[in-house]
Coordinates of C-alpha atoms in Angstrom, one line a residue:
M412 CA 0.0 0.0 0.0
Q413 CA 1.3 3.5 -0.9
Q414 CA 2.8 5.5 1.9
R415 CA 2.2 9.3 1.7
Y416 CA 3.4 12.3 3.6
V417 CA 0.9 14.4 5.6
G418 CA 1.0 18.0 4.5
N419 CA 4.4 19.6 4.7
S420 CA 5.5 17.3 7.6
G421 CA 7.6 14.2 7.7
F422 CA 4.7 12.2 9.1
R423 CA 3.9 9.3 6.8
V424 CA 0.7 7.4 6.6
S425 CA -0.7 4.6 4.4
S426 CA -3.1 5.7 1.6
L427 CA -5.9 3.9 3.5
S428 CA -6.4 4.2 7.2
L429 CA -8.4 1.7 9.2
G430 CA -11.3 3.3 11.1
T431 CA -12.6 1.6 14.3
M432 CA -15.9 3.5 15.0
S433 CA -17.8 0.2 14.8
W434 CA -15.4 -1.8 17.1
A435 CA -16.9 -3.2 20.3
Q436 CA -20.3 -2.4 18.9
E437 CA -21.1 -3.8 15.4
T438 CA -17.6 -5.4 15.1
D439 CA -16.7 -8.0 17.7
E440 CA -13.2 -8.8 18.8
Q441 CA -12.7 -11.8 16.5
D442 CA -13.7 -9.8 13.4
A443 CA -11.6 -6.8 14.5
A444 CA -8.5 -9.0 15.0
E445 CA -9.0 -10.5 11.5
V446 CA -9.4 -7.1 9.9
L447 CA -6.5 -5.6 11.8
H448 CA -4.1 -8.5 10.8
A449 CA -5.1 -8.4 7.2
F450 CA -4.9 -4.6 6.9
V451 CA -1.3 -4.5 8.3
A452 CA -0.3 -7.5 6.2
A453 CA -1.4 -5.6 3.1
G454 CA 0.9 -2.6 4.1
G455 CA -1.7 -0.5 6.0
T456 CA -0.3 1.4 8.9
V457 CA -2.8 3.9 10.3
I458 CA -5.4 2.7 12.8
D459 CA -7.8 5.5 13.6
T460 CA -9.8 5.5 16.8
A461 CA -11.2 7.9 19.4
A462 CA -11.8 8.1 23.1
S463 CA -15.5 8.4 22.4
Y464 CA -15.8 5.3 20.1
G465 CA -17.8 2.8 22.1
Q466 CA -17.2 4.9 25.2
G467 CA -13.5 3.9 25.1
R468 CA -14.1 0.2 24.3
A469 CA -12.7 0.6 20.7
E470 CA -9.4 1.8 22.1
A471 CA -9.4 -0.9 24.7
M472 CA -10.0 -3.6 22.0
L473 CA -7.2 -2.2 19.9
G474 CA -4.9 -2.1 22.9
S475 CA -5.6 -5.8 23.6
M476 CA -4.4 -6.7 20.2
L477 CA -1.1 -4.8 20.2
G478 CA 1.7 -7.4 20.7
D479 CA -0.6 -10.3 20.0
V480 CA -2.2 -9.6 16.6
V481 CA 0.2 -6.9 15.4
A482 CA 3.3 -5.4 16.9
R483 CA 3.1 -1.8 18.2
S484 CA 5.9 -0.8 15.9
E485 CA 3.9 -1.9 12.9
V486 CA 1.0 0.5 13.4
V487 CA 0.5 4.3 13.5
I488 CA -2.2 5.0 16.1
S489 CA -4.4 8.0 15.6
T490 CA -6.9 8.9 18.3
K491 CA -8.9 11.8 19.4
A492 CA -10.2 13.5 22.6
G493 CA -12.7 16.2 23.4
V494 CA -16.0 14.3 22.7
S495 CA -17.9 12.0 25.0
S496 CA -21.2 10.2 24.8
S497 CA -23.5 8.5 27.3
D498 CA -27.1 7.5 27.2
S499 CA -27.2 8.6 23.5
R500 CA -26.2 12.1 24.5
R501 CA -23.1 13.6 22.9
S502 CA -21.0 16.4 24.6
I503 CA -17.9 18.4 23.6
N504 CA -15.3 19.4 26.2
A505 CA -12.0 20.5 24.7
S506 CA -10.7 22.2 27.9
R507 CA -7.1 21.6 28.8
G508 CA -7.9 19.5 31.9
S509 CA -10.5 17.3 30.1
M510 CA -8.2 16.8 27.0
L511 CA -5.2 15.8 29.1
S512 CA -7.3 13.5 31.3
A513 CA -8.7 11.9 28.2
L514 CA -5.2 11.4 26.8
D515 CA -4.0 9.6 29.9
A516 CA -7.1 7.3 29.7
S517 CA -6.5 6.6 26.0
L518 CA -2.9 5.7 26.7
A519 CA -4.0 3.3 29.5
R520 CA -6.6 1.6 27.3
L521 CA -4.3 1.3 24.4
G522 CA -1.5 0.0 26.6
T523 CA 1.1 2.2 25.0
D524 CA 3.2 5.2 26.2
Y525 CA 2.7 7.3 23.1
I526 CA 0.1 8.2 20.4
D527 CA 1.5 8.6 16.9
I528 CA -1.0 11.4 16.2
W529 CA -3.5 12.9 18.7
F530 CA -6.4 15.1 17.7
A531 CA -8.7 17.6 19.2
H532 CA -11.9 15.8 18.1
E533 CA -14.1 18.9 17.5
W534 CA -14.1 22.7 17.9
D535 CA -15.4 23.7 21.3
P536 CA -17.1 27.1 21.2
N537 CA -17.1 27.3 25.0
V538 CA -13.4 26.9 25.5
P539 CA -10.7 29.4 24.3
L540 CA -8.8 28.0 21.3
D541 CA -5.4 28.6 22.9
E542 CA -6.5 26.5 25.9
T543 CA -7.3 23.5 23.6
L544 CA -4.1 24.0 21.7
S545 CA -2.1 24.1 24.9
A546 CA -3.2 20.5 25.7
L547 CA -2.0 19.4 22.2
E548 CA 1.3 21.2 22.7
L549 CA 1.9 19.7 26.1
A550 CA 1.2 16.2 24.8
Q551 CA 3.7 16.6 22.1
R552 CA 6.3 18.3 24.2
T553 CA 6.2 15.5 26.8
G554 CA 6.3 12.7 24.2
R555 CA 2.9 11.3 24.8
A556 CA 2.0 12.3 21.2
R557 CA 4.5 12.3 18.3
Y558 CA 2.3 14.5 16.2
V559 CA -0.9 16.5 16.8
G560 CA -3.8 17.8 14.8
I561 CA -7.4 19.0 14.7
S562 CA -10.5 17.2 13.6
N563 CA -13.8 18.5 12.2
Y564 CA -12.6 22.1 12.2
N565 CA -14.0 24.2 9.3
G566 CA -12.0 26.5 7.1
W567 CA -11.7 29.6 9.3
Q568 CA -11.3 27.4 12.5
T569 CA -8.4 25.6 10.8
A570 CA -6.8 28.8 9.7
K571 CA -7.1 30.4 13.1
A572 CA -5.7 27.3 14.9
A573 CA -2.7 27.1 12.6
A574 CA -2.0 30.8 13.1
V575 CA -2.4 30.8 16.9
A576 CA -0.5 27.6 17.6
G577 CA 3.1 28.1 18.5
F578 CA 3.9 24.6 17.4
T579 CA 3.2 22.4 14.3
L580 CA -0.2 21.0 13.6
V581 CA 0.2 18.4 10.8
A582 CA -3.4 17.3 10.0
N583 CA -7.1 17.9 10.0
Q584 CA -9.5 15.1 10.0
S585 CA -12.7 15.9 8.1
E586 CA -15.5 14.3 6.1
Y587 CA -14.8 14.4 2.3
S588 CA -16.2 12.3 -0.5
L589 CA -17.9 12.5 -3.9
V590 CA -21.2 13.0 -2.1
Q591 CA -19.9 15.5 0.5
R592 CA -17.6 18.0 -1.1
K593 CA -18.2 20.9 1.3
A594 CA -14.5 20.7 2.3
E595 CA -13.5 22.2 -1.0
E596 CA -15.2 25.5 -0.3
E597 CA -12.9 26.7 2.5
L598 CA -11.3 23.8 4.4
I599 CA -9.0 22.4 1.8
P600 CA -7.6 25.9 0.8
A601 CA -7.1 26.6 4.5
V602 CA -5.4 23.2 5.1
E603 CA -3.1 23.7 2.1
D604 CA -2.2 27.2 3.1
A605 CA -1.3 26.1 6.6
G606 CA 0.8 23.1 5.3
L607 CA -1.5 20.6 6.9
G608 CA -2.7 17.3 5.4
L609 CA -6.3 16.1 5.2
M610 CA -7.2 12.7 6.7
A611 CA -10.6 12.1 5.1
W612 CA -13.2 10.2 7.0
A613 CA -16.4 8.7 5.4
P614 CA -14.5 8.6 2.0
L615 CA -17.2 6.3 0.7
G616 CA -20.1 8.6 1.6
R617 CA -20.9 6.6 4.7
G618 CA -21.1 3.5 2.6
V619 CA -23.3 4.7 -0.3
L620 CA -20.5 5.1 -2.8
S621 CA -19.8 1.3 -2.6
G622 CA -23.1 0.9 -4.5
K623 CA -24.6 -1.4 -1.9
Y624 CA -27.6 0.8 -1.3
R625 CA -28.7 1.0 -5.0
G626 CA -32.4 0.1 -4.8
Q627 CA -32.2 -1.6 -1.4
I628 CA -31.0 -1.3 2.2
P629 CA -29.1 -4.5 3.0
A630 CA -30.1 -6.1 6.3
D631 CA -26.5 -6.1 7.6
S632 CA -25.8 -2.5 6.6
R633 CA -25.5 0.5 8.9
A634 CA -28.7 2.0 7.3
A635 CA -30.6 -1.0 8.6
Q636 CA -29.5 -0.5 12.2
S637 CA -31.3 1.8 14.6
R638 CA -28.1 3.2 16.0
L639 CA -26.6 4.2 12.7
A640 CA -29.6 4.7 10.3
A641 CA -29.6 8.4 10.8
Y642 CA -25.8 8.5 10.0
V643 CA -26.4 7.1 6.5
E644 CA -29.8 8.6 5.8
P645 CA -28.6 12.0 4.4
Y646 CA -26.8 10.2 1.6
L647 CA -29.8 8.1 0.5
E648 CA -31.5 11.2 -1.0
P649 CA -31.9 11.7 -4.8
G650 CA -29.0 14.1 -5.1
A651 CA -26.5 11.6 -3.7
S652 CA -28.2 8.7 -5.6
R653 CA -27.4 10.5 -8.9
V654 CA -23.7 10.6 -7.9
V655 CA -23.8 6.9 -6.9
E656 CA -25.2 6.0 -10.3
A657 CA -22.5 8.1 -12.1
V658 CA -19.8 6.3 -10.1
A659 CA -21.4 2.9 -10.9
M660 CA -21.4 3.8 -14.6
A661 CA -17.7 4.9 -14.5
A662 CA -16.8 1.7 -12.7
R663 CA -18.5 -0.4 -15.4
G664 CA -16.6 1.4 -18.1
L665 CA -13.3 1.1 -16.4
G666 CA -13.8 -2.5 -15.2
R667 CA -13.3 -1.4 -11.6
S668 CA -15.5 -1.4 -8.5
P669 CA -17.5 1.7 -7.5
L670 CA -15.5 1.9 -4.2
D671 CA -12.3 1.8 -6.2
V672 CA -13.4 4.7 -8.4
S673 CA -14.6 6.7 -5.4
L674 CA -11.4 6.2 -3.4
S675 CA -9.2 6.8 -6.4
W676 CA -10.8 10.1 -7.1
L677 CA -10.5 11.2 -3.5
L678 CA -6.9 10.2 -3.1
S679 CA -6.0 12.3 -6.1
R680 CA -7.5 15.5 -4.6
P681 CA -5.3 18.3 -3.4
G682 CA -4.4 18.1 0.3
V683 CA -5.7 14.6 0.9
A684 CA -3.2 12.3 2.7
T685 CA -5.3 9.3 3.5
A686 CA -8.8 7.9 3.4
I687 CA -10.2 6.5 6.6
V688 CA -12.2 3.4 5.8
G689 CA -14.4 1.7 8.3
A690 CA -14.4 -2.0 7.2
R691 CA -16.5 -3.9 9.7
N692 CA -15.4 -7.4 8.7
A693 CA -12.9 -9.2 6.5
V694 CA -15.2 -9.4 3.5
Q695 CA -15.5 -5.6 3.4
L696 CA -11.8 -5.1 3.9
K697 CA -10.9 -7.5 1.1
E698 CA -13.0 -5.3 -1.3
L699 CA -11.0 -2.3 -0.2
L700 CA -7.6 -4.0 -0.5
D701 CA -8.5 -5.3 -3.9
A702 CA -9.0 -1.7 -5.2
Q703 CA -6.4 -0.4 -7.6
L704 CA -6.4 3.1 -6.1
T705 CA -4.8 4.5 -9.3
V706 CA -5.5 7.9 -10.9
L707 CA -8.7 8.0 -13.0
P708 CA -8.7 9.1 -16.6
A709 CA -9.1 12.9 -16.7
E710 CA -12.5 12.8 -18.5
I711 CA -13.9 10.4 -15.9
S712 CA -12.8 12.6 -13.1
R713 CA -14.3 15.7 -14.8
A714 CA -17.6 13.9 -15.3
L715 CA -17.8 12.8 -11.7
E716 CA -17.0 16.3 -10.5
D717 CA -19.7 17.8 -12.7
V718 CA -22.4 15.4 -11.4
S719 CA -21.3 15.8 -7.8
A720 CA -20.7 19.6 -7.8
P721 CA -22.1 21.2 -4.6

């Protein structure tokens, strides 16, 4: 798997990152271990998680596999702090104290003494930005995080964070795909201007760009589950469906899969360092690893951009 630099930094990531949002929930330990082993064997390095995923259980599951399923030295661990959830309620707290406490808890669950890249999970309007940034700086200065970044910050928030920080932010994690191109309006120009790299989550439009929702909702899909149905629903609307059909047509013409076409387009976009894919089992991961991930013909890219234009 191709290794790529993140922004202007020396931080290297695999072109695909393995997301763990479903771990300890839809994905059990056996499936997670199988997926993790196959991903690393294929040359994947980045495992993306967060303190809030499964209320910490995703981190703990990953931690239990380090040393047994894969060596710690084989993976690049990306995790986030500042968001918590309980009883279906989600809250944001990016204060210095909360962030640093969350970092210590993440390190304990993961069973490691450092995070490769640690993110402020979301912008907190109730906390001064320099306070949030001070937690990132301390984590990096004390060696608990090798690199730091921000997540889900929009364009002006990213520009402000990069300007205010007295240290190097290397990445922004944000949603970006053919059915969600809002990042192009302000975020990607801000990321590139600041020398950051974009780690794109939901690169397959929360699953719809794989083509599996064309005319149906599979029983084992996220859209069929009460916990995640609302997560997928926005991309089952007619506008997104037109994009999915265009992707499917391009895939047929190229002899490639829809997910390959979608990911190949994304990975060729300015500023994008890696696509965070959330394979829930070995079957889904194999489809991803079988993708060519090569640059699309220019006329195909233009056609997809026309039909998916915001």
